[in-house]
Short mmCIF file of C-alpha atoms in Angstrom, two decimals:
data_model
loop_
_atom_site.label_atom_id
_atom_site.label_comp_id
_atom_site.label_asym_id
_atom_site.label_seq_id
_atom_site.Cartn_x
_atom_site.Cartn_y
_atom_site.Cartn_z
CA MET A 1 -17.27 -5.68 -8.40
CA PHE A 2 -19.25 -7.09 -5.50
CA ARG A 3 -21.80 -4.34 -5.98
CA ARG A 4 -22.09 -4.92 -9.73
CA VAL A 5 -22.51 -8.69 -9.41
CA ALA A 6 -25.06 -8.32 -6.59
CA GLU A 7 -27.05 -5.84 -8.70
CA ARG A 8 -27.02 -8.03 -11.80
CA LEU A 9 -27.59 -11.34 -10.04
CA PRO A 10 -29.77 -10.49 -7.04
CA ALA A 11 -30.59 -14.15 -6.31
CA GLU A 12 -26.98 -15.35 -6.07
CA SER A 13 -25.08 -15.76 -2.82
CA ILE A 14 -21.63 -14.18 -2.82
CA VAL A 15 -18.53 -14.91 -0.76
CA TYR A 16 -16.28 -11.85 -0.82
CA LEU A 17 -12.63 -12.13 0.24
CA GLY A 18 -10.52 -9.02 0.77
CA ASP A 19 -6.83 -9.82 1.31
CA THR A 20 -6.58 -6.72 3.47
CA ALA A 21 -3.48 -7.92 5.34
CA ARG A 22 -1.44 -7.91 2.14
CA VAL A 23 -2.94 -5.30 -0.17
CA PRO A 24 -2.10 -3.40 -2.29
CA TYR A 25 -1.15 -5.97 -4.96
CA GLY A 26 -0.44 -3.30 -7.60
CA THR A 27 3.07 -2.55 -6.37
CA LYS A 28 4.14 -6.17 -5.88
CA SER A 29 5.93 -8.65 -8.11
CA ALA A 30 4.31 -11.33 -10.26
CA GLU A 31 5.67 -14.14 -8.03
CA THR A 32 4.22 -12.63 -4.88
CA VAL A 33 0.85 -11.82 -6.48
CA VAL A 34 0.54 -15.39 -7.81
CA ARG A 35 1.33 -16.75 -4.36
CA TYR A 36 -1.31 -14.57 -2.71
CA ALA A 37 -3.90 -15.27 -5.41
CA ARG A 38 -3.45 -19.04 -4.96
CA ALA A 39 -3.89 -18.74 -1.20
CA CYS A 40 -7.03 -16.60 -1.63
CA ALA A 41 -8.52 -19.03 -4.15
CA GLN A 42 -7.96 -21.88 -1.67
CA ILE A 43 -9.83 -20.04 1.08
CA LEU A 44 -12.77 -19.40 -1.27
CA LEU A 45 -12.85 -22.97 -2.60
CA GLU A 46 -13.30 -24.19 0.96
CA ARG A 47 -16.52 -22.12 0.98
CA GLU A 48 -17.78 -24.18 -1.98
CA ILE A 49 -18.06 -21.41 -4.53
CA LYS A 50 -19.20 -22.36 -8.03
CA VAL A 51 -17.43 -19.58 -9.94
CA LEU A 52 -14.34 -17.57 -8.94
CA VAL A 53 -14.10 -13.93 -9.99
CA VAL A 54 -10.58 -12.52 -9.64
CA ALA A 55 -11.82 -9.01 -8.91
CA CYS A 56 -8.42 -7.33 -9.07
CA ASN A 57 -6.67 -6.32 -12.24
CA THR A 58 -3.16 -7.01 -10.96
CA ALA A 59 -4.13 -10.49 -9.75
CA THR A 60 -5.89 -11.10 -13.07
CA ALA A 61 -2.84 -9.94 -15.01
CA TYR A 62 -0.41 -12.18 -13.15
CA ALA A 63 -2.42 -15.11 -11.81
CA LEU A 64 -5.46 -15.79 -14.04
CA ASP A 65 -3.77 -18.44 -16.20
CA VAL A 66 -2.29 -20.23 -13.18
CA LEU A 67 -5.66 -20.32 -11.41
CA ARG A 68 -7.46 -21.52 -14.55
CA ASP A 69 -4.93 -24.34 -14.91
CA GLU A 70 -5.16 -25.39 -11.30
CA LEU A 71 -8.83 -25.01 -10.40
CA ALA A 72 -11.73 -27.19 -11.46
CA ILE A 73 -14.32 -24.35 -11.43
CA PRO A 74 -14.63 -21.49 -13.94
CA VAL A 75 -12.28 -18.60 -13.16
CA LEU A 76 -13.01 -15.12 -14.51
CA GLY A 77 -10.70 -12.15 -14.63
CA VAL A 78 -11.59 -8.50 -15.07
CA ILE A 79 -9.24 -7.75 -17.95
CA GLU A 80 -10.87 -9.49 -20.89
CA PRO A 81 -14.43 -8.27 -20.18
CA GLY A 82 -13.17 -4.70 -19.79
CA ALA A 83 -11.10 -4.96 -22.96
CA ARG A 84 -14.06 -6.30 -24.96
CA ARG A 85 -16.23 -3.43 -23.86
CA ALA A 86 -13.53 -0.88 -24.67
CA VAL A 87 -13.17 -2.30 -28.17
CA THR A 88 -16.93 -1.96 -28.65
CA ALA A 89 -16.96 1.56 -27.23
CA THR A 90 -14.18 3.11 -29.29
CA ARG A 91 -15.02 5.00 -32.48
CA ASN A 92 -11.57 6.18 -33.53
CA GLY A 93 -9.66 3.04 -32.50
CA ARG A 94 -7.60 4.79 -29.82
CA ILE A 95 -7.98 3.31 -26.36
CA GLY A 96 -6.29 4.48 -23.18
CA VAL A 97 -5.76 2.17 -20.21
CA VAL A 98 -5.01 3.29 -16.66
CA GLY A 99 -4.03 0.83 -13.92
CA THR A 100 -1.56 0.02 -11.19
CA ALA A 101 2.16 -0.22 -11.89
CA GLY A 102 1.86 -4.04 -11.82
CA THR A 103 -1.11 -4.25 -14.17
CA ILE A 104 0.42 -1.93 -16.75
CA ALA A 105 3.88 -3.52 -16.51
CA SER A 106 2.36 -6.97 -17.06
CA GLY A 107 1.27 -5.93 -20.57
CA ALA A 108 -1.98 -7.87 -20.07
CA TYR A 109 -4.32 -5.17 -21.39
CA GLN A 110 -2.08 -4.42 -24.35
CA SER A 111 -2.00 -8.07 -25.39
CA VAL A 112 -5.71 -8.78 -24.86
CA LEU A 113 -6.71 -5.59 -26.71
CA SER A 114 -4.46 -6.34 -29.68
CA SER A 115 -5.75 -9.89 -29.94
CA LEU A 116 -9.35 -8.62 -29.88
CA ALA A 117 -8.76 -5.79 -32.34
CA PRO A 118 -5.34 -5.79 -34.01
CA ASN A 119 -5.79 -2.29 -35.45
CA VAL A 120 -6.61 -0.59 -32.19
CA GLN A 121 -3.97 1.80 -30.85
CA VAL A 122 -3.47 1.27 -27.11
CA SER A 123 -1.85 3.81 -24.77
CA CYS A 124 -1.23 2.80 -21.16
CA LYS A 125 -0.41 4.75 -18.04
CA PRO A 126 0.26 3.52 -14.51
CA CYS A 127 -1.43 5.77 -11.91
CA PRO A 128 -0.02 4.71 -8.52
CA LEU A 129 -1.65 7.54 -6.57
CA PHE A 130 -5.23 6.73 -7.61
CA VAL A 131 -5.55 3.79 -5.18
CA PRO A 132 -4.40 5.73 -2.08
CA LEU A 133 -6.57 8.70 -3.13
CA ALA A 134 -9.61 6.43 -3.44
CA GLU A 135 -8.85 4.70 -0.13
CA GLU A 136 -8.39 8.06 1.55
CA GLY A 137 -11.77 9.11 0.15
CA TRP A 138 -10.10 12.16 -1.44
CA VAL A 139 -12.01 11.93 -4.72
CA SER A 140 -12.84 15.53 -5.61
CA GLY A 141 -11.28 18.99 -5.52
CA PRO A 142 -8.03 20.38 -6.91
CA VAL A 143 -5.63 17.67 -5.67
CA PRO A 144 -7.26 14.61 -7.32
CA ARG A 145 -7.93 16.79 -10.35
CA GLN A 146 -4.28 17.78 -10.77
CA ILE A 147 -3.13 14.22 -10.20
CA ALA A 148 -5.60 13.02 -12.84
CA GLU A 149 -4.43 15.77 -15.20
CA ALA A 150 -0.80 14.73 -14.77
CA TYR A 151 -1.58 11.04 -15.33
CA LEU A 152 -3.97 11.49 -18.25
CA ALA A 153 -2.06 14.17 -20.19
CA GLU A 154 -0.13 11.72 -22.40
CA LEU A 155 -3.17 9.56 -23.08
CA LEU A 156 -5.29 12.56 -24.06
CA ALA A 157 -2.47 13.84 -26.28
CA GLN A 158 -2.74 10.50 -28.15
CA GLY A 159 -6.35 11.40 -29.02
CA ILE A 160 -7.99 8.48 -27.17
CA ASP A 161 -11.79 8.42 -27.27
CA THR A 162 -12.13 5.54 -24.76
CA LEU A 163 -10.52 5.16 -21.36
CA LEU A 164 -10.46 1.80 -19.61
CA LEU A 165 -10.34 1.94 -15.81
CA GLY A 166 -8.02 -1.01 -15.28
CA CYS A 167 -8.18 -1.10 -11.50
CA THR A 168 -11.15 -1.90 -9.28
CA HIS A 169 -10.50 1.19 -7.13
CA TYR A 170 -10.61 3.70 -9.96
CA PRO A 171 -14.40 3.90 -10.41
CA LEU A 172 -14.42 5.83 -7.11
CA LEU A 173 -12.53 8.56 -8.99
CA ARG A 174 -14.69 8.25 -12.07
CA GLU A 175 -16.18 11.71 -11.80
CA VAL A 176 -12.88 13.57 -11.63
CA ILE A 177 -11.42 11.33 -14.36
CA GLN A 178 -14.38 12.07 -16.62
CA GLU A 179 -14.03 15.80 -15.90
CA VAL A 180 -10.35 15.78 -16.87
CA ALA A 181 -10.83 13.49 -19.89
CA GLY A 182 -13.76 15.56 -21.17
CA PRO A 183 -17.19 14.54 -22.42
CA SER A 184 -15.92 13.05 -25.70
CA VAL A 185 -14.04 10.25 -23.93
CA ALA A 186 -16.05 7.16 -22.96
CA ILE A 187 -15.05 5.70 -19.59
CA VAL A 188 -15.18 1.90 -19.38
CA ASP A 189 -15.44 0.25 -15.96
CA SER A 190 -14.16 -3.32 -16.11
CA ALA A 191 -16.15 -4.38 -13.02
CA GLU A 192 -19.40 -3.56 -14.73
CA ALA A 193 -18.34 -5.42 -17.88
CA THR A 194 -17.25 -8.44 -15.83
CA SER A 195 -20.56 -8.74 -13.99
CA VAL A 196 -22.27 -9.32 -17.35
CA VAL A 197 -19.86 -12.18 -18.08
CA VAL A 198 -20.47 -13.70 -14.64
CA ALA A 199 -24.19 -13.78 -15.42
CA ASP A 200 -23.56 -15.36 -18.84
CA ILE A 201 -21.37 -18.07 -17.35
CA LEU A 202 -23.80 -19.00 -14.59
CA GLU A 203 -26.56 -19.18 -17.15
CA GLY A 204 -24.42 -21.20 -19.54
CA MET A 205 -23.57 -23.65 -16.74
CA GLY A 206 -27.21 -23.90 -15.76
CA VAL A 207 -26.41 -23.13 -12.13
CA CYS A 208 -28.26 -19.86 -11.65
CA ASP A 209 -29.91 -19.55 -8.26
CA ALA A 210 -32.89 -17.85 -9.86
CA ALA A 211 -35.36 -19.14 -7.31
CA GLN A 212 -33.40 -18.24 -4.19
CA ASP A 213 -35.28 -15.60 -2.25
CA SER A 214 -32.62 -14.40 0.15
CA PRO A 215 -29.08 -14.65 -1.12
CA GLN A 216 -26.36 -14.84 1.50
CA TYR A 217 -23.43 -12.46 1.47
CA ARG A 218 -20.32 -13.41 3.39
CA TYR A 219 -17.42 -11.04 3.88
CA LEU A 220 -14.00 -12.48 4.66
CA VAL A 221 -10.86 -10.44 5.30
CA THR A 222 -7.27 -11.33 6.23
CA ASP A 223 -6.66 -8.16 8.31
CA SER A 224 -8.81 -6.74 11.11
CA PRO A 225 -12.56 -7.14 10.45
CA THR A 226 -13.23 -3.93 12.38
CA SER A 227 -11.32 -1.61 10.10
CA PHE A 228 -12.83 -3.33 7.06
CA ALA A 229 -16.37 -2.79 8.32
CA ARG A 230 -15.60 0.95 8.27
CA VAL A 231 -14.35 1.16 4.66
CA GLY A 232 -16.45 -1.70 3.31
CA GLN A 233 -19.54 0.39 2.83
CA HIS A 234 -17.56 2.76 0.62
CA PHE A 235 -16.48 -0.01 -1.73
CA LEU A 236 -19.32 -2.47 -1.57
CA GLY A 237 -22.12 0.09 -1.62
CA ARG A 238 -23.92 -1.46 1.35
CA ASP A 239 -23.70 -2.00 5.07
CA VAL A 240 -21.51 -5.10 5.32
CA GLY A 241 -22.81 -6.47 8.63
CA THR A 242 -20.63 -9.26 10.06
CA VAL A 243 -17.11 -9.49 8.71
CA GLU A 244 -15.18 -12.70 9.29
CA TRP A 245 -11.41 -12.89 9.78
CA VAL A 246 -9.64 -15.69 7.91
CA ASP A 247 -6.08 -16.80 8.46
CA PHE A 248 -3.86 -17.17 5.43
CA PRO A 249 -1.12 -19.68 4.77
CA MET B 1 17.40 4.75 8.75
CA PHE B 2 19.89 2.45 7.02
CA ARG B 3 21.62 5.48 5.59
CA ARG B 4 21.74 7.28 8.94
CA VAL B 5 23.12 4.28 10.83
CA ALA B 6 25.72 3.58 8.13
CA GLU B 7 26.86 7.21 8.23
CA ARG B 8 27.12 7.32 12.00
CA LEU B 9 28.63 3.85 12.45
CA PRO B 10 30.76 3.31 9.34
CA ALA B 11 32.52 0.26 10.81
CA GLU B 12 29.34 -1.70 11.61
CA SER B 13 27.88 -4.37 9.38
CA ILE B 14 24.16 -4.01 8.75
CA VAL B 15 21.52 -6.53 7.76
CA TYR B 16 18.58 -4.69 6.22
CA LEU B 17 15.22 -6.43 5.83
CA GLY B 18 12.46 -4.85 3.77
CA ASP B 19 9.14 -6.68 4.10
CA THR B 20 8.28 -5.59 0.58
CA ALA B 21 5.73 -8.37 0.01
CA ARG B 22 3.51 -7.01 2.78
CA VAL B 23 4.13 -3.27 2.99
CA PRO B 24 2.68 -0.80 3.69
CA TYR B 25 2.18 -1.46 7.40
CA GLY B 26 0.63 1.96 8.06
CA THR B 27 -2.85 0.96 6.91
CA LYS B 28 -2.94 -2.39 8.71
CA SER B 29 -4.24 -3.47 12.11
CA ALA B 30 -2.17 -3.91 15.28
CA GLU B 31 -2.60 -7.71 15.22
CA THR B 32 -1.34 -8.01 11.65
CA VAL B 33 1.59 -5.62 12.20
CA VAL B 34 2.67 -7.55 15.34
CA ARG B 35 2.52 -10.80 13.39
CA TYR B 36 4.66 -9.40 10.57
CA ALA B 37 7.12 -7.75 12.96
CA ARG B 38 7.67 -11.04 14.81
CA ALA B 39 8.32 -12.89 11.56
CA CYS B 40 10.78 -10.20 10.40
CA ALA B 41 12.63 -10.26 13.72
CA GLN B 42 12.99 -14.04 13.40
CA ILE B 43 14.56 -13.74 9.95
CA LEU B 44 17.04 -11.17 11.25
CA LEU B 45 17.91 -13.16 14.39
CA GLU B 46 18.93 -16.03 12.16
CA ARG B 47 21.52 -13.65 10.68
CA GLU B 48 23.00 -13.21 14.16
CA ILE B 49 22.37 -9.51 14.63
CA LYS B 50 23.44 -7.96 17.94
CA VAL B 51 20.88 -5.12 18.00
CA LEU B 52 17.49 -4.90 16.28
CA VAL B 53 16.26 -1.54 15.03
CA VAL B 54 12.55 -1.51 14.23
CA ALA B 55 12.93 1.09 11.50
CA CYS B 56 9.22 1.65 10.93
CA ASN B 57 7.02 3.85 13.06
CA THR B 58 3.90 1.70 12.72
CA ALA B 59 5.81 -1.46 13.68
CA THR B 60 7.39 0.43 16.58
CA ALA B 61 4.00 1.70 17.74
CA TYR B 62 2.37 -1.72 17.73
CA ALA B 63 5.15 -4.28 18.18
CA LEU B 64 8.06 -2.77 20.12
CA ASP B 65 6.94 -4.00 23.56
CA VAL B 66 6.18 -7.49 22.26
CA LEU B 67 9.60 -7.76 20.60
CA ARG B 68 11.39 -6.43 23.69
CA ASP B 69 9.61 -9.04 25.80
CA GLU B 70 10.37 -11.87 23.46
CA LEU B 71 13.90 -11.20 22.22
CA ALA B 72 17.16 -11.55 24.11
CA ILE B 73 18.95 -8.72 22.23
CA PRO B 74 18.34 -4.97 22.58
CA VAL B 75 15.41 -3.76 20.47
CA LEU B 76 15.15 -0.10 19.49
CA GLY B 77 12.17 1.70 18.05
CA VAL B 78 12.08 5.01 16.23
CA ILE B 79 9.39 6.68 18.31
CA GLU B 80 11.17 7.43 21.57
CA PRO B 81 14.35 8.84 20.00
CA GLY B 82 12.28 11.07 17.71
CA ALA B 83 10.08 12.20 20.59
CA ARG B 84 13.12 13.06 22.76
CA ARG B 85 14.59 15.19 20.02
CA ALA B 86 11.29 16.97 19.41
CA VAL B 87 11.01 17.81 23.11
CA THR B 88 14.53 19.26 22.98
CA ALA B 89 13.80 21.18 19.80
CA THR B 90 10.56 22.89 20.78
CA ARG B 91 10.66 26.42 22.21
CA ASN B 92 6.95 27.09 22.65
CA GLY B 93 5.97 23.59 23.79
CA ARG B 94 3.74 22.90 20.78
CA ILE B 95 4.77 19.82 18.80
CA GLY B 96 3.11 18.46 15.67
CA VAL B 97 3.40 14.81 14.65
CA VAL B 98 2.67 13.45 11.19
CA GLY B 99 2.56 9.71 10.48
CA THR B 100 0.59 6.89 8.93
CA ALA B 101 -3.00 6.19 9.95
CA GLY B 102 -1.75 3.27 12.08
CA THR B 103 0.98 5.20 13.88
CA ILE B 104 -1.28 8.13 14.74
CA ALA B 105 -4.21 5.90 15.75
CA SER B 106 -1.93 3.91 18.08
CA GLY B 107 -1.43 7.01 20.22
CA ALA B 108 2.23 6.02 20.70
CA TYR B 109 3.73 9.46 20.00
CA GLN B 110 1.15 11.21 22.13
CA SER B 111 1.88 8.95 25.10
CA VAL B 112 5.70 9.02 24.80
CA LEU B 113 5.71 12.80 24.37
CA SER B 114 3.49 13.39 27.39
CA SER B 115 5.59 11.10 29.56
CA LEU B 116 8.77 12.93 28.47
CA ALA B 117 7.30 16.41 28.87
CA PRO B 118 3.87 16.55 30.49
CA ASN B 119 3.34 20.20 29.59
CA VAL B 120 3.93 19.83 25.90
CA GLN B 121 0.90 20.26 23.64
CA VAL B 122 0.86 17.55 20.97
CA SER B 123 -1.15 17.78 17.72
CA CYS B 124 -1.20 14.75 15.43
CA LYS B 125 -2.24 14.26 11.84
CA PRO B 126 -2.29 11.08 9.74
CA CYS B 127 -1.02 11.74 6.21
CA PRO B 128 -1.85 8.60 4.19
CA LEU B 129 -0.81 10.07 0.83
CA PHE B 130 2.76 10.92 1.86
CA VAL B 131 3.99 7.30 1.54
CA PRO B 132 2.65 6.74 -1.97
CA LEU B 133 3.92 10.19 -3.03
CA ALA B 134 7.40 9.35 -1.72
CA GLU B 135 7.35 5.90 -3.33
CA GLU B 136 6.21 7.41 -6.61
CA GLY B 137 9.10 9.90 -6.35
CA TRP B 138 6.60 12.75 -6.70
CA VAL B 139 8.25 14.95 -4.07
CA SER B 140 8.08 18.47 -5.51
CA GLY B 141 5.74 20.73 -7.47
CA PRO B 142 2.15 21.82 -6.87
CA VAL B 143 0.60 18.40 -6.13
CA PRO B 144 2.79 17.39 -3.14
CA ARG B 145 2.67 21.00 -1.99
CA GLN B 146 -1.14 21.11 -1.93
CA ILE B 147 -1.33 17.74 -0.24
CA ALA B 148 1.14 18.94 2.41
CA GLU B 149 -0.86 22.16 2.82
CA ALA B 150 -4.06 20.20 3.37
CA TYR B 151 -2.46 17.85 5.89
CA LEU B 152 -0.48 20.48 7.81
CA ALA B 153 -3.15 23.21 7.98
CA GLU B 154 -4.58 22.11 11.36
CA LEU B 155 -1.17 21.59 12.92
CA LEU B 156 0.06 25.01 11.79
CA ALA B 157 -3.15 26.60 13.09
CA GLN B 158 -2.22 25.15 16.51
CA GLY B 159 0.96 27.24 16.41
CA ILE B 160 3.43 24.32 16.45
CA ASP B 161 7.11 25.25 16.26
CA THR B 162 8.35 21.66 15.87
CA LEU B 163 7.15 18.99 13.46
CA LEU B 164 8.07 15.36 14.00
CA LEU B 165 8.23 13.23 10.85
CA GLY B 166 6.76 10.06 12.31
CA CYS B 167 7.23 7.84 9.29
CA THR B 168 10.48 6.68 7.71
CA HIS B 169 9.25 7.66 4.24
CA TYR B 170 8.51 11.27 5.07
CA PRO B 171 12.08 12.62 5.00
CA LEU B 172 11.89 12.20 1.20
CA LEU B 173 9.25 14.94 1.29
CA ARG B 174 11.16 17.02 3.80
CA GLU B 175 11.77 19.93 1.46
CA VAL B 176 8.14 20.46 0.50
CA ILE B 177 7.06 19.93 4.13
CA GLN B 178 9.55 22.56 5.31
CA GLU B 179 8.35 24.95 2.59
CA VAL B 180 4.73 24.59 3.68
CA ALA B 181 5.52 24.69 7.42
CA GLY B 182 7.73 27.76 7.02
CA PRO B 183 11.21 28.54 8.34
CA SER B 184 10.10 28.96 11.96
CA VAL B 185 9.09 25.31 12.31
CA ALA B 186 11.88 22.83 13.15
CA ILE B 187 11.53 19.50 11.34
CA VAL B 188 12.63 16.46 13.37
CA ASP B 189 13.55 13.27 11.52
CA SER B 190 13.18 10.26 13.83
CA ALA B 191 15.61 8.15 11.78
CA GLU B 192 18.41 10.57 12.43
CA ALA B 193 17.61 10.70 16.15
CA THR B 194 17.47 6.90 16.32
CA SER B 195 20.88 6.43 14.74
CA VAL B 196 22.42 8.33 17.66
CA VAL B 197 20.76 5.95 20.11
CA VAL B 198 21.99 2.93 18.14
CA ALA B 199 25.55 4.24 18.51
CA ASP B 200 25.06 4.84 22.25
CA ILE B 201 23.73 1.33 22.80
CA LEU B 202 26.53 -0.39 20.90
CA GLU B 203 29.05 1.64 22.82
CA GLY B 204 27.31 0.93 26.12
CA MET B 205 27.31 -2.79 25.36
CA GLY B 206 30.97 -2.66 24.41
CA VAL B 207 30.27 -4.36 21.09
CA CYS B 208 31.28 -1.66 18.64
CA ASP B 209 33.05 -2.95 15.57
CA ALA B 210 35.40 0.01 15.64
CA ALA B 211 38.27 -1.86 14.07
CA GLN B 212 36.42 -3.45 11.20
CA ASP B 213 37.72 -2.07 7.95
CA SER B 214 35.05 -3.18 5.55
CA PRO B 215 31.60 -3.52 7.03
CA GLN B 216 29.24 -5.85 5.24
CA TYR B 217 25.82 -4.72 4.12
CA ARG B 218 23.22 -7.35 3.37
CA TYR B 219 19.86 -6.49 1.85
CA LEU B 220 16.98 -8.91 2.32
CA VAL B 221 13.49 -8.48 0.90
CA THR B 222 10.33 -10.58 0.95
CA ASP B 223 9.12 -9.50 -2.52
CA SER B 224 11.05 -9.49 -5.80
CA PRO B 225 14.72 -8.48 -5.33
CA THR B 226 14.73 -6.95 -8.81
CA SER B 227 12.14 -4.32 -8.15
CA PHE B 228 13.78 -3.50 -4.83
CA ALA B 229 17.16 -2.92 -6.47
CA ARG B 230 15.46 -0.19 -8.52
CA VAL B 231 13.93 1.75 -5.63
CA GLY B 232 16.54 0.83 -3.03
CA GLN B 233 18.97 3.49 -4.10
CA HIS B 234 16.28 6.09 -3.53
CA PHE B 235 15.73 5.08 0.06
CA LEU B 236 19.12 3.77 1.13
CA GLY B 237 21.17 6.48 -0.55
CA ARG B 238 23.51 3.98 -2.19
CA ASP B 239 23.76 1.36 -4.89
CA VAL B 240 22.44 -1.73 -3.11
CA GLY B 241 24.32 -4.40 -5.10
CA THR B 242 23.01 -7.91 -4.47
CA VAL B 243 19.57 -8.18 -2.94
CA GLU B 244 18.54 -11.48 -1.40
CA TRP B 245 14.98 -12.85 -1.36
CA VAL B 246 13.82 -14.39 1.91
CA ASP B 247 10.72 -16.45 2.43
CA PHE B 248 8.42 -15.59 5.29
CA PRO B 249 6.35 -17.82 7.51
#
């Protein structure tokens, strides 16, 4: 997500917060995810952000409405932009969604997709091993392939022609997922779709930093900055430089 | 661990605390694990426990000394008991240890094993996918087998005859691990070894509840009690009944 927004809006400064002391969110309950999301939003608000992107599908599924109610700035989730793009991409009206246990159990994608396109047939599948595979960097070869085959079998049997990657980690496995799904299935990355909406909102608000020559990127984490610096490059697509530790309530 | 202690000490009451809102610990830094371990110990002390078992290898590796310094009751970890048993079990002096990234990086097993038996040759391997596999219940078939093969290859090439399961989740994968390691490798489960030490300590302190007819089991969790009730049976080997939610600092 960071990478996509930075690419699309090269003049904007970004404050990135990774709640590394409490991830993963995908296996946790709605109550706990809402609590963590509120605390994270608070930390970012203190950095005077103008727009908040909830760059996690599970946090979007459980906490987006709460944050929108409580915060005075625009709050964007990753679910609706991804869903919109999937609806545009499908030809046969059959969309598959993969995500964490939490995201799929929340029913968020199912309900957004049906409100956008009532006739679309949605098939969902939680894929709990994709996040640890991506974090482990084990993204090719027979093991990820067989795991992807096991997870995608039902969705492919439904005849989907579009597959929504409903977790910000999954694009790291995109290649093996595409291989298993086959060339006739379009893969939709919600992070990419969301970055377009971020740009639209900033433009609509008239607060684009179009003239800023050198945007500032700040990286905040709740667990050790050192271990984040190591994996950060993997996820953010760049050398992260200084990483700042923030305490959480 | 709960299961082992309950089997060995059927008259003792047990208070179990699962820090489900913040697991896994195995991927987190020493500072964060110490912080969580302290908070968990506090919650349990309020329940008037007489002995604290740190039933997590990562928490033992990073926080055992701190807790021993700070608490007035005996504090047991899982690393030393497991290491002792491995030293007893080995015939050729070559011991393999598998654990989380945190446990292996801490060097705790390496240092305890060398102090117990300076001539033992210790080979360690972090196995980050074992925990999610166990939690997903994906414990047999080609996928766990290939993952185990990939993780154990180096250790087996070292000629180990004893393999220490240095993570409380790994016994769920014991069968596939044994299959891959072969019949000549002894598998040591640190939870089982620790339960013997718990019994010794209670006896040594003269505080065994030998006469108690119906021990009480209390289950506390920091995330949703509902989702724990579902997976609890898996890990604890029994129907967990009422699960209580506790807040954490």
